[in-house]
CSV table of C-alpha atoms and ligand atoms in Angstrom, one decimal:
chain,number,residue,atom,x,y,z
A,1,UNK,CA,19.2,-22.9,2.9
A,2,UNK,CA,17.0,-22.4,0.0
A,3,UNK,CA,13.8,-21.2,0.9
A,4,UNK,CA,11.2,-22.7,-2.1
A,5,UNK,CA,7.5,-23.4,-1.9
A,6,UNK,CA,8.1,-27.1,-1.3
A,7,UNK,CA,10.5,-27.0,1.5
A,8,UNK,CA,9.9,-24.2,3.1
A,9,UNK,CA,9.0,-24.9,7.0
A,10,UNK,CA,6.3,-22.2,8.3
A,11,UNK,CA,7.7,-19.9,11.3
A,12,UNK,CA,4.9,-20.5,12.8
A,13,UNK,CA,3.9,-17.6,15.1
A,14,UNK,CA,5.6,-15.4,13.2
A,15,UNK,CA,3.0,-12.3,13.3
A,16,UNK,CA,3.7,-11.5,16.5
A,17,UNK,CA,6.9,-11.0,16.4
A,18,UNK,CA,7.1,-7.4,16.8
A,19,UNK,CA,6.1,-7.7,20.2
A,20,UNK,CA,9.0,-9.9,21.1
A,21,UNK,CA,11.5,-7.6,19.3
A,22,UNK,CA,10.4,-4.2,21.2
A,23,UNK,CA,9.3,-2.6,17.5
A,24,UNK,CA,6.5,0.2,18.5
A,25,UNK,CA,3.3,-1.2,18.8
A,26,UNK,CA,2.1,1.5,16.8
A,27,UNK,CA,4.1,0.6,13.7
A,28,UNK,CA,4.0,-3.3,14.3
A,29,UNK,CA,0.0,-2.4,13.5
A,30,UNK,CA,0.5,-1.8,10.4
A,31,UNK,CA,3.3,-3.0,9.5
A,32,UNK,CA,5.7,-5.7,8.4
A,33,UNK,CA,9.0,-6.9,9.7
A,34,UNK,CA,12.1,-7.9,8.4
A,35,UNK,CA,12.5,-10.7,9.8
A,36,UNK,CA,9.0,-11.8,7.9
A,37,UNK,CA,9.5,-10.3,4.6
A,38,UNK,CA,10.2,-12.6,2.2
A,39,UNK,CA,9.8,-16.7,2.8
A,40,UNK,CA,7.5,-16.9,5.9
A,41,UNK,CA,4.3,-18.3,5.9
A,42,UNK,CA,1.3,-17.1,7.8
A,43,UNK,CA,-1.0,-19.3,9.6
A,44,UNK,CA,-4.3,-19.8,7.2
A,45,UNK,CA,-6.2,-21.5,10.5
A,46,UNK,CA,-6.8,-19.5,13.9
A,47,UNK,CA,-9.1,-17.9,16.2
A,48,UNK,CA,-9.3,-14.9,13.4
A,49,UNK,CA,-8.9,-14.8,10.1
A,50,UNK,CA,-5.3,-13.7,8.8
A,51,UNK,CA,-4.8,-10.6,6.8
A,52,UNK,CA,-6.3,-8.6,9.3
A,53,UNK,CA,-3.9,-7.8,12.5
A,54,UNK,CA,-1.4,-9.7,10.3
A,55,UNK,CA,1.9,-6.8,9.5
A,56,UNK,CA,1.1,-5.5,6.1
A,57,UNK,CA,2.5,-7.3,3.8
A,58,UNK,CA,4.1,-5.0,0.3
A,59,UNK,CA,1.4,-6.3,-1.8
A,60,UNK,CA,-2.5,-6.7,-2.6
A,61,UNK,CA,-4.9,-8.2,-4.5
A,62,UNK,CA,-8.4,-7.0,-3.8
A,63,UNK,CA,-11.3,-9.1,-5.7
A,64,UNK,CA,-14.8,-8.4,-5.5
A,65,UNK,CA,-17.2,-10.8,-6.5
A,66,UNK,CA,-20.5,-12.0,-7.5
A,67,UNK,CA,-22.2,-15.2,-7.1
A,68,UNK,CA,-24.0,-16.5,-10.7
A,69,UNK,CA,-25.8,-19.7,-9.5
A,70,UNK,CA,-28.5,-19.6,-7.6
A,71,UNK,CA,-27.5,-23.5,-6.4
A,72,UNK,CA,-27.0,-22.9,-2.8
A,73,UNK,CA,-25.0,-26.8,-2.7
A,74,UNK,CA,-22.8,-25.4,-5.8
A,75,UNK,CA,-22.0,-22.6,-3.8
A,76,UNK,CA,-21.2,-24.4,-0.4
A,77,UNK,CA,-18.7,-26.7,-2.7
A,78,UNK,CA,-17.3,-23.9,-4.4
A,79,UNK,CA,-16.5,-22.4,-1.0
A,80,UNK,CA,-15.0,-25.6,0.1
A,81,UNK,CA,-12.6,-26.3,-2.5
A,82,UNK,CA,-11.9,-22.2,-2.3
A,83,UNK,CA,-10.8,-23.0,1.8
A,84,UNK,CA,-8.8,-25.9,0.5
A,85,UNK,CA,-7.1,-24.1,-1.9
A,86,UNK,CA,-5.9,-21.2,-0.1
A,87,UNK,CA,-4.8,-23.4,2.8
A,88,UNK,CA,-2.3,-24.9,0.7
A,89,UNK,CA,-1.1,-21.8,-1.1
A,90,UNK,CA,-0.9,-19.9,2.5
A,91,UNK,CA,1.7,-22.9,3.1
A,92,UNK,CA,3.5,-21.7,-0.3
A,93,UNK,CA,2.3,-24.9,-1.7
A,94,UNK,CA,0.1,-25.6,-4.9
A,95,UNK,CA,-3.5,-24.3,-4.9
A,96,UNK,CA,-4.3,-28.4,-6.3
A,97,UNK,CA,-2.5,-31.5,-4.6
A,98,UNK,CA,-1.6,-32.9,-8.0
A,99,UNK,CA,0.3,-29.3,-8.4
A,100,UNK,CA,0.9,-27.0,-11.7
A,101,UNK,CA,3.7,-29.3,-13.4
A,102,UNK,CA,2.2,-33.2,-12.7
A,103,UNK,CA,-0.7,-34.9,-13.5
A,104,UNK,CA,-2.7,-36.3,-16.7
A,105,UNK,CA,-0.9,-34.5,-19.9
A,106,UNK,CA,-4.5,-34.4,-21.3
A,107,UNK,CA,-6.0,-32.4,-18.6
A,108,UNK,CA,-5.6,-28.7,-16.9
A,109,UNK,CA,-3.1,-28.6,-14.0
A,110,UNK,CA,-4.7,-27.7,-10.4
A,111,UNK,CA,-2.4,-24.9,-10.4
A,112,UNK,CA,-1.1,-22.4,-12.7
A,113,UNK,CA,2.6,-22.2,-12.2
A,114,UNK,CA,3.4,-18.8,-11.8
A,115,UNK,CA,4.7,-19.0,-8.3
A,116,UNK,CA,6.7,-22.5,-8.4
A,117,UNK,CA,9.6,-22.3,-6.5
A,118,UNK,CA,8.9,-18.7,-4.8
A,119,UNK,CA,8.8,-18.6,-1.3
A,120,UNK,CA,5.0,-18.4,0.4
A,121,UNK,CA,5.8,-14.6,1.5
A,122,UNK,CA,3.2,-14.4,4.1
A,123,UNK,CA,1.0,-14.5,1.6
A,124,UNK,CA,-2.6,-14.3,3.5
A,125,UNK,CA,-6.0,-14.7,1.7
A,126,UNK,CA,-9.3,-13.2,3.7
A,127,UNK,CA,-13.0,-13.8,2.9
A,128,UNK,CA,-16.2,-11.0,3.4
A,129,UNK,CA,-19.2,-11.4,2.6
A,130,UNK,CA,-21.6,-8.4,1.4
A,131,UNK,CA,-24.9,-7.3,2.8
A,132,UNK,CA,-26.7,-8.8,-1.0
A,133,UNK,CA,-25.3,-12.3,-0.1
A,134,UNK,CA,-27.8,-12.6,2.7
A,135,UNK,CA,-31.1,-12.1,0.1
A,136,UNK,CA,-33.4,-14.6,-1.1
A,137,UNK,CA,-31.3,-16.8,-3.4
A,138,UNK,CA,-29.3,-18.5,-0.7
A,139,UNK,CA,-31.3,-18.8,2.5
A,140,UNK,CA,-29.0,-16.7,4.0
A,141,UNK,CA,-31.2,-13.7,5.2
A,142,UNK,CA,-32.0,-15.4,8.8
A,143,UNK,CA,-28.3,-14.9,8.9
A,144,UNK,CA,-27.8,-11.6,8.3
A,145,UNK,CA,-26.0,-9.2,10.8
A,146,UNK,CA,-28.4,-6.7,12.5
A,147,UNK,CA,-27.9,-3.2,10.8
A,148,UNK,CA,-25.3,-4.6,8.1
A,149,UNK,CA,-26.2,-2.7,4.9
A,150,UNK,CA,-24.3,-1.2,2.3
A,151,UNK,CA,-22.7,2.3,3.3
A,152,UNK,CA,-24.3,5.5,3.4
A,153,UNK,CA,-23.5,7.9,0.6
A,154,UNK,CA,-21.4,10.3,1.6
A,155,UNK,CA,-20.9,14.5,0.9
A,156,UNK,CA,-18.8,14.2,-2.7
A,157,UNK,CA,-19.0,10.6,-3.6
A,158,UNK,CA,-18.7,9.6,-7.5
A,159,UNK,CA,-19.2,6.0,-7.4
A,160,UNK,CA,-18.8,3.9,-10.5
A,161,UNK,CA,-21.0,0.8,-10.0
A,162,UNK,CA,-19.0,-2.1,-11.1
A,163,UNK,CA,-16.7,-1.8,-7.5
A,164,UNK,CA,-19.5,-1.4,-5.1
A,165,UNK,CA,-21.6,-4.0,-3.1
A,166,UNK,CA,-20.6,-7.2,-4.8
A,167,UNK,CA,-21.9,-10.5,-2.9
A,168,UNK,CA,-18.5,-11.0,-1.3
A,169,UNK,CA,-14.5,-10.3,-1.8
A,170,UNK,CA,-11.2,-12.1,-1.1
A,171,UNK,CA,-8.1,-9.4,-0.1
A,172,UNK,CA,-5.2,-11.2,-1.1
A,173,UNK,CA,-2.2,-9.6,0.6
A,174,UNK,CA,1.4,-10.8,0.7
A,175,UNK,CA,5.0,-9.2,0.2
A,176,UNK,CA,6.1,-11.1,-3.2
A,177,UNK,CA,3.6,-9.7,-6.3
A,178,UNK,CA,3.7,-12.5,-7.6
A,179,UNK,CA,2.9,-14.7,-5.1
A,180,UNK,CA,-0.2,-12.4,-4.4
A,181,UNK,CA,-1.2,-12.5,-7.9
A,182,UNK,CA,-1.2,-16.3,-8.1
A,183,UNK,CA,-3.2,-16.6,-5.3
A,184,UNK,CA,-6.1,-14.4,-6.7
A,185,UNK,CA,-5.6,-16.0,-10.1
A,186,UNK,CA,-6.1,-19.6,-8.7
A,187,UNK,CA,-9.3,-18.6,-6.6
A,188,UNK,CA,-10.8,-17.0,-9.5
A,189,UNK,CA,-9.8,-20.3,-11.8
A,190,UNK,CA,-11.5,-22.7,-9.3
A,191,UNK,CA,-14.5,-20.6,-9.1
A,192,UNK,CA,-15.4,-20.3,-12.6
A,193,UNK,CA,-18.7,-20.2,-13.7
A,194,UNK,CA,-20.4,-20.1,-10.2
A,195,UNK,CA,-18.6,-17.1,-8.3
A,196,UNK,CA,-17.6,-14.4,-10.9
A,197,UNK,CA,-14.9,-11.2,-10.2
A,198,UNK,CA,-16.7,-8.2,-10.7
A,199,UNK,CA,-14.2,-5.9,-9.9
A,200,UNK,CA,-10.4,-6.7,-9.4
A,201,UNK,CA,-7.8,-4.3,-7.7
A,202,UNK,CA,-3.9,-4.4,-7.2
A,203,UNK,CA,-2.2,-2.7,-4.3
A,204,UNK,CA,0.8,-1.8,-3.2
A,205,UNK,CA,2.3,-0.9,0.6
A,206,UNK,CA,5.8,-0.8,0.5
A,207,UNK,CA,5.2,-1.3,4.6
A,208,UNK,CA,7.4,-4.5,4.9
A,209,UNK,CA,10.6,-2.4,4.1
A,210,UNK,CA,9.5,0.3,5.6
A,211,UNK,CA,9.2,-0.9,8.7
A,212,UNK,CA,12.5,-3.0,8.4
A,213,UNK,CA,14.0,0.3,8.8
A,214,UNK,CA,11.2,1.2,11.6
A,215,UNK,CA,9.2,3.1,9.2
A,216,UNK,CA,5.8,4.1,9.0
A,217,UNK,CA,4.6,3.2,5.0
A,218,UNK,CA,4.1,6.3,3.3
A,219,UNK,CA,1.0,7.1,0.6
A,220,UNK,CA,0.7,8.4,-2.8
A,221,UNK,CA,0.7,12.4,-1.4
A,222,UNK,CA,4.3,11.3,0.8
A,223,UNK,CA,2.8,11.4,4.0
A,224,UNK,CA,3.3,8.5,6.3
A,225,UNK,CA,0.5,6.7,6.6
A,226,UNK,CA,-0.4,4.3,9.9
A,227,UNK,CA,0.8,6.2,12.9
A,228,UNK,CA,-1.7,6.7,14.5
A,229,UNK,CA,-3.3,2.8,14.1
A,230,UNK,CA,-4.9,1.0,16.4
A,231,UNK,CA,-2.8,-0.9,18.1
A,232,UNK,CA,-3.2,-4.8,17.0
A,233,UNK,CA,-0.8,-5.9,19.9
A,234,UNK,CA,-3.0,-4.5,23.0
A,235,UNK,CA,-6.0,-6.5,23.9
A,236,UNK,CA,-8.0,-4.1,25.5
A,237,UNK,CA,-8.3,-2.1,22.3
A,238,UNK,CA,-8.6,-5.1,19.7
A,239,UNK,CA,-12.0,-6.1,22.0
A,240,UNK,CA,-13.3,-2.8,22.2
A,241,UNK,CA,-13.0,-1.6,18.4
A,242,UNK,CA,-12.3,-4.5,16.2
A,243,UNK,CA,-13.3,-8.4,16.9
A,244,UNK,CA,-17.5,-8.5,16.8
A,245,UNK,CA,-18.4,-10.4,20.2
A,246,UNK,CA,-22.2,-11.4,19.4
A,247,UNK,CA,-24.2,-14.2,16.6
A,248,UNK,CA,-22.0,-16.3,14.3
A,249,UNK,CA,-19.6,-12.8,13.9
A,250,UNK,CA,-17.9,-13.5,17.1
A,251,UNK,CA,-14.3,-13.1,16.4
A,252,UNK,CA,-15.2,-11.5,12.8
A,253,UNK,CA,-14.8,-7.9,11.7
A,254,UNK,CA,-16.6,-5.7,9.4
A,255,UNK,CA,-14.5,-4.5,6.4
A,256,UNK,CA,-15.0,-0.8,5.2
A,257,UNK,CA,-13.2,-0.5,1.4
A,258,UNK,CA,-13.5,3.2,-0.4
A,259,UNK,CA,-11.3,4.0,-3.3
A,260,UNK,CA,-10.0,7.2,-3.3
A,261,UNK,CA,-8.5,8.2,-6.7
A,262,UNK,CA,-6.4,11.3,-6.3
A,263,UNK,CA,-5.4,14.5,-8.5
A,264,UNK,CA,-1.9,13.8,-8.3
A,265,UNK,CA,-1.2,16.7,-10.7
A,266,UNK,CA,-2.8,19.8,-8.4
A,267,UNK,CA,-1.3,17.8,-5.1
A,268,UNK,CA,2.2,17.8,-7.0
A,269,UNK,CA,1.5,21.7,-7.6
A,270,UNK,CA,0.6,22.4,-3.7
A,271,UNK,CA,3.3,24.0,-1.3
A,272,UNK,CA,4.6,21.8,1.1
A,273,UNK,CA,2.8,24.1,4.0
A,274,UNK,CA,-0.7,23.4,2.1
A,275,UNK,CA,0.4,19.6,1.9
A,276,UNK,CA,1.4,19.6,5.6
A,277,UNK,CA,-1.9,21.7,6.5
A,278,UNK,CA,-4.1,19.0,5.0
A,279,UNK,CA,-3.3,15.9,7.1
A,280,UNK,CA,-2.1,18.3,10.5
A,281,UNK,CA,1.3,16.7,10.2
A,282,UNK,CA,4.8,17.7,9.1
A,283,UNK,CA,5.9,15.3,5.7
A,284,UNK,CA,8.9,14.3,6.9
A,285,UNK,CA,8.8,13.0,10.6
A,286,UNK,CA,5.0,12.5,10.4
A,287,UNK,CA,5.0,14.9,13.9
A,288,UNK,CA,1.5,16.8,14.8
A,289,UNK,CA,1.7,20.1,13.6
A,290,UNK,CA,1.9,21.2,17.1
A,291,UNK,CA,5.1,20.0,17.5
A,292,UNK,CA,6.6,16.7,19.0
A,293,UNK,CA,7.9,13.6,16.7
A,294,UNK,CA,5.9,11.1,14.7
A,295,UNK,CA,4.3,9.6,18.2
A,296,UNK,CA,3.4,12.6,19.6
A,297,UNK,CA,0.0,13.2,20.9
A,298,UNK,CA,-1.3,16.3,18.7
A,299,UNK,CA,-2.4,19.4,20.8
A,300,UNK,CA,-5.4,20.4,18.9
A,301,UNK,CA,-5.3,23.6,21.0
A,302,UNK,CA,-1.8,24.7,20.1
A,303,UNK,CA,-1.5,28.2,18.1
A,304,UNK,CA,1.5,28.8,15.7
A,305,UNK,CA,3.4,31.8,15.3
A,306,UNK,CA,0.7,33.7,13.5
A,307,UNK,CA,-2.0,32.4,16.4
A,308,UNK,CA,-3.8,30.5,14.3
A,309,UNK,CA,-4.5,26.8,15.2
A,310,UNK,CA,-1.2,25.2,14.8
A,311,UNK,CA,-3.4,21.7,13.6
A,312,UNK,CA,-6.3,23.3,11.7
A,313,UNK,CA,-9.7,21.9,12.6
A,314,UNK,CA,-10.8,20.8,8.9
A,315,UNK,CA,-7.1,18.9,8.8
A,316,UNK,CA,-7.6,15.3,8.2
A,317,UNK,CA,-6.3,14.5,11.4
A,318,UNK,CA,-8.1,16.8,13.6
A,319,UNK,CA,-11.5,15.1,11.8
A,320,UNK,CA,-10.7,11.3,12.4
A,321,UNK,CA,-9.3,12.1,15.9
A,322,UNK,CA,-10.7,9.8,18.2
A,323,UNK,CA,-11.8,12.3,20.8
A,324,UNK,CA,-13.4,13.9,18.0
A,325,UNK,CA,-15.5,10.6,18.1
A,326,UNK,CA,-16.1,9.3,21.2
A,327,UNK,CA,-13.0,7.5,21.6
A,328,UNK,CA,-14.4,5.3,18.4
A,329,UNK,CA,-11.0,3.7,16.7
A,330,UNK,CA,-10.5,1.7,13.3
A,331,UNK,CA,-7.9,-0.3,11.9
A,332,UNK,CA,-6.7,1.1,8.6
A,333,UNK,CA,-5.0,-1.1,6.6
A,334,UNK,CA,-5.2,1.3,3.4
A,335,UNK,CA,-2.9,-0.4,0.1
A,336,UNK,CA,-1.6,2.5,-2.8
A,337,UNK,CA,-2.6,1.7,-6.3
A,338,UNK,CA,-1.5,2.6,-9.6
A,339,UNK,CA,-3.7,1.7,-13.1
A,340,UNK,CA,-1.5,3.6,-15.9
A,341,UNK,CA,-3.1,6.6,-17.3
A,342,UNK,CA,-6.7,8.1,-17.8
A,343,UNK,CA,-8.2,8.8,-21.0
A,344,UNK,CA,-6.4,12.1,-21.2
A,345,UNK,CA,-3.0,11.1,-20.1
A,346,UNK,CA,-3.1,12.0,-16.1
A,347,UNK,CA,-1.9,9.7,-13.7
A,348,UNK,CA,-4.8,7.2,-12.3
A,349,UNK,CA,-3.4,6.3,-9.1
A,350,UNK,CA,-4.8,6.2,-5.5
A,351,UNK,CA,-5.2,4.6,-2.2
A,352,UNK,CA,-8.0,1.5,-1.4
A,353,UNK,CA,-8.5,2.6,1.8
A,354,UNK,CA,-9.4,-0.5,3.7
A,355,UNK,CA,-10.3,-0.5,7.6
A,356,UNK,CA,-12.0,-3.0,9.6
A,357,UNK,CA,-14.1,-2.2,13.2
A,358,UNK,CA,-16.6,-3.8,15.2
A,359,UNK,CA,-19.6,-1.7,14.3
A,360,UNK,CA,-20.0,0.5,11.3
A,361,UNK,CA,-22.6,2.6,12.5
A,362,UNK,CA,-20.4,3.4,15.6
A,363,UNK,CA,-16.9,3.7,14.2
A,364,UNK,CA,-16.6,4.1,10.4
A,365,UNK,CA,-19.4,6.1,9.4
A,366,UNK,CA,-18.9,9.1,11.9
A,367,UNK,CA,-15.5,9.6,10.8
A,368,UNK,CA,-16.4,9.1,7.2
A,369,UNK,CA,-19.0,11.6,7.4
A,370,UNK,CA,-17.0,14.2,9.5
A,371,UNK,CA,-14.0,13.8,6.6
A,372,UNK,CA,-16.6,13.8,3.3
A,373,UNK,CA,-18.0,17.0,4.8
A,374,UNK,CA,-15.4,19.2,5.6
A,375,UNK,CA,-11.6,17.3,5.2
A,376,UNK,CA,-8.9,19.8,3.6
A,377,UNK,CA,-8.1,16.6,1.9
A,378,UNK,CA,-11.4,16.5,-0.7
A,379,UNK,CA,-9.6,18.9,-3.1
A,380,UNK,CA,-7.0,16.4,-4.3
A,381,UNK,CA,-9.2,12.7,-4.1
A,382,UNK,CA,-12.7,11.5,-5.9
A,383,UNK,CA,-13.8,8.5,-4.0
A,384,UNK,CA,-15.3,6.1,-7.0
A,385,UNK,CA,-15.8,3.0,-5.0
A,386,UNK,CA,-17.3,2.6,-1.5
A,387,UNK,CA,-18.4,-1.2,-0.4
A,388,UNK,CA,-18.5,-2.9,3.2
A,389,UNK,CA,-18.1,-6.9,4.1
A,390,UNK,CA,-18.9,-9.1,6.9
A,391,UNK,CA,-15.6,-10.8,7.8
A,392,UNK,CA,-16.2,-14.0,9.6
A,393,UNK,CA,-14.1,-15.3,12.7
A,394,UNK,CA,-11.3,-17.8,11.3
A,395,UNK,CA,-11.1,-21.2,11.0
A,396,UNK,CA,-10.4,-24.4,12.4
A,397,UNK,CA,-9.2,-27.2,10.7
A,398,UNK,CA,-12.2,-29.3,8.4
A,399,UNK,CA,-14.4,-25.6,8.7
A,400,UNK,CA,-14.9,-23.9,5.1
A,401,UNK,CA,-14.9,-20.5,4.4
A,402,UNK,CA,-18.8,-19.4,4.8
A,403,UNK,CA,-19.4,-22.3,6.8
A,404,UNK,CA,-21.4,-20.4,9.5
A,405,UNK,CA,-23.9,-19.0,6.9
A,406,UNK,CA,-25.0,-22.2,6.4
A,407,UNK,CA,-25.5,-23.6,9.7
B,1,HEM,C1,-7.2,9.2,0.4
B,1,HEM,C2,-7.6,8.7,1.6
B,1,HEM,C3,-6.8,8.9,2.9
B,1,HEM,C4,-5.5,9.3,3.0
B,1,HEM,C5,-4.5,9.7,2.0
B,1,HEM,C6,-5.3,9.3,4.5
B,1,HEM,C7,-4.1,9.7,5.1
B,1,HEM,C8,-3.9,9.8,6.4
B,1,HEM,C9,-2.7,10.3,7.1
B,1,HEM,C10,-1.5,10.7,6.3
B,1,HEM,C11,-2.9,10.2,8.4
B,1,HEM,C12,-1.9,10.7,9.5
B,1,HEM,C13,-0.9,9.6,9.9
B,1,HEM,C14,-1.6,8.5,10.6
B,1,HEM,O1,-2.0,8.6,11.7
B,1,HEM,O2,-1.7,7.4,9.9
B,1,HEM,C15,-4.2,9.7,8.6
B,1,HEM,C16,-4.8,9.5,9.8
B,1,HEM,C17,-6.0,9.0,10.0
B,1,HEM,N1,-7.0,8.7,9.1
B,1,HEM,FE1,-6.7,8.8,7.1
B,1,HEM,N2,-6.4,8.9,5.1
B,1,HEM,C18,-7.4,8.7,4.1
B,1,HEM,C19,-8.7,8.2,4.3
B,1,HEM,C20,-9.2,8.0,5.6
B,1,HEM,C21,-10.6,7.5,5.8
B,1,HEM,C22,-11.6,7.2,4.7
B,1,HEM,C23,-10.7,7.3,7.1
B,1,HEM,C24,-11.9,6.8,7.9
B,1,HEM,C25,-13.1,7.0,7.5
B,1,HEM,C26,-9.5,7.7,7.7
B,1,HEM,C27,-9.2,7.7,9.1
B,1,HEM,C28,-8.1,8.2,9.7
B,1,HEM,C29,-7.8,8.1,11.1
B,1,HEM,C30,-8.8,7.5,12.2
B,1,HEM,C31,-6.6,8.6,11.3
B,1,HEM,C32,-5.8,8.8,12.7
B,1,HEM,C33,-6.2,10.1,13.3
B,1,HEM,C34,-5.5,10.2,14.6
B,1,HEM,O3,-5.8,9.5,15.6
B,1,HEM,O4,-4.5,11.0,14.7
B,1,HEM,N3,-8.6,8.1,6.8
B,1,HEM,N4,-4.8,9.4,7.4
């Protein structure tokens, strides 16, 4: 059966298969399956918004934005036609219902083409809103979340302004680039003149065939990166550390997004002890350093063979441990990127680290200030963005994205 944009019927329930097919919880997290790569579609409408617990899709399209009207109606209708549009392309339809090759010869078509007759591959599309969306110009400030700024600055950040603390962002994610691209491309069309990118961002995962092979994705420096997620599939821990439960956030997240450009060069130069050192875990299986496999619990206790702490306790793992934070867990859902070459030649390429937790104050920020200060890992990255978002519950049918800051 051909699978095209058209006629393809949406598995529905499809994220949450990896619960039915006995894949570790740990890797269904973060990652994608099979079974899902490819031509399903992901549900745009639900209790929480997609693109969150949904398996990492291969690809991402990360676009900040700023509002340029000051017309809190142009807004709202901007917002509305966004919603409509993404339901449709989250189907794998058109972003427009007259579609990219119909309509009036004379006018624009309501879509641009690019992904005709591609399959919707889980392509998922998620709203947040930034702590400057709730100032004066919209009304919005009786809506703000209590305590929701913009981060701290942190030991060693280098920010360049243009990709901080925009008024809101959409994360495309999906596993076709294409697809993903499209998507972003038709959001920012439809928006023009009243909601501006400021800042746009490509990503890639490579966690869909990973994990088709039960693989934890792997980052720019080779490690594997997600095994030690929160787990998306057990209840207990998606109430505790992820969904917000009070105010108009109910069923929402907060968003933490810091762009860490790496020295590839002087990583590519280190010993694979110094590399293994850094994040406390062998590169291969992704095992603790003090022995085990991949889902090993680390022994932070555990000597080596020269007595020294076999996980060393400025490794990046022994820093974001949980017990090193009160239990506090986030859900990292951190896309590699690539942008050519710098001014003098080197390799620009990174990771957009991206998690998402309940409370900021409680999760993130201890863990981000324990690794600024002292993680192993500082010597190879600059971190040159650093933004947060308020990301709302999902929707339900005739609801718009935004829709609660309005009410
Ligand atoms: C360049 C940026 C980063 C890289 C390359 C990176 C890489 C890694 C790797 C390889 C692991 C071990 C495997 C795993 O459990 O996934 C890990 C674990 C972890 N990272 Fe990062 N990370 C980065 C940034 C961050 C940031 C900014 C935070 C949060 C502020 C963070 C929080 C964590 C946590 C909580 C764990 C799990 C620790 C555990 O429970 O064992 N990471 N990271």
């Amino acid at each position: 059966m051909q699978l095209d944009r058209r006629s393809f019927i949406g598995l529905a329930g499809a994220f949450g298969l990896g619960a039915a097919v006995g894949v570790p919880s740990t890797l269904a997290a973060t990652s994608g399956f099979a079974a899902m790569a490819g031509g399903s579609s992901v549900p745009f409408y639900g209790k929480y918004q997609a693109g969150i617990t949904t398996p990492m899709q291969d690809r991402l399209y990360f676009a900040a934005f700023n509002v340029e009207t000051e017309d809190t109606a142009q807004l709202k209708r901007v917002l509305k036609e966004w919603t409509l549009a993404a339901e449709r392309m989250s189907r794998g339809t058109d972003a427009g219902p007259i579609g990219a090759a119909s309509g009036m010869p004379e006018a624009p078509p309501d879509d641009t083409g690019e992904a005709l007759d591609l399959p919707a591959a889980r392509v998922t599309m998620t709203i947040g809103f930034g702590p400057s969306i709730f100032d004066s110009r919209f009304g919005f400030a009786s809506r703000k979340p209590a305590g929701f700024e913009k981060l701290p600055t942190f030991a060693r950040d280098e920010l360049e302004s243009e990709q901080q603390n925009a008024d809101l962002m959409i994360q495309v994610c999906a596993d076709d680039d294409q697809v993903a691209f499209h998507a972003i491309r038709n959001l920012i069309r439809i928006a023009k003149g009243t909601i501006s990118p400021v800042w746009l961002q490509s990503g890639f995962s490579g966690a869909a065939k990973a994990s088709a092979s039960r693989h934890t994705p792997r980052n720019l420096f080779g490690f594997k990166d997600g095994t030690a997620n929160l787990n998306v599939d057990d209840f207990t821990e998606t109430q505790m550390h992820l969904w917000v439960d009070r105010g108009w956030m109910t069923n929402g997240t907060y968003m933490a997004v810091r762009n860490f450009r790496f020295d590839i060069e002087t990583w590519d130069r280190s010993s694979l002890v110094e590399q293994e050192q850094v994040f406390g875990r062998t590169k291969g299986a992704g095992a603790p350093l003090s022995g085990g496999s991949e889902f090993s619990q680390p022994d932070f206790k555990a000597k080596n063979a020269r007595g020294e702490l076999a996980i060393a306790e400025d490794s990046h793992m022994a820093l974001a441990h949980p017990s090193k934070h009160g239990g506090a867990k986030i859900l990292r859902r951190a896309f590699n990127y690539s942008n050519g070459t710098d001014r003098v030649a080197r390799i620009d390429a990174g990771l957009l680290f991206i998690s998402y937790q309940k409370d900021l104050e409680k999760q993130f920020v201890p863990i981000q200030r324990a690794l600024a200060n002292n993680d192993q890992m500082n010597e190879y990255v600059t971190v040159i963005g650093s933004s947060t978002y308020a990301c709302p519950p999902g929707l339900a049918p005739g609801e718009f994205w935004g829709h609660q800051l309005f009410a």
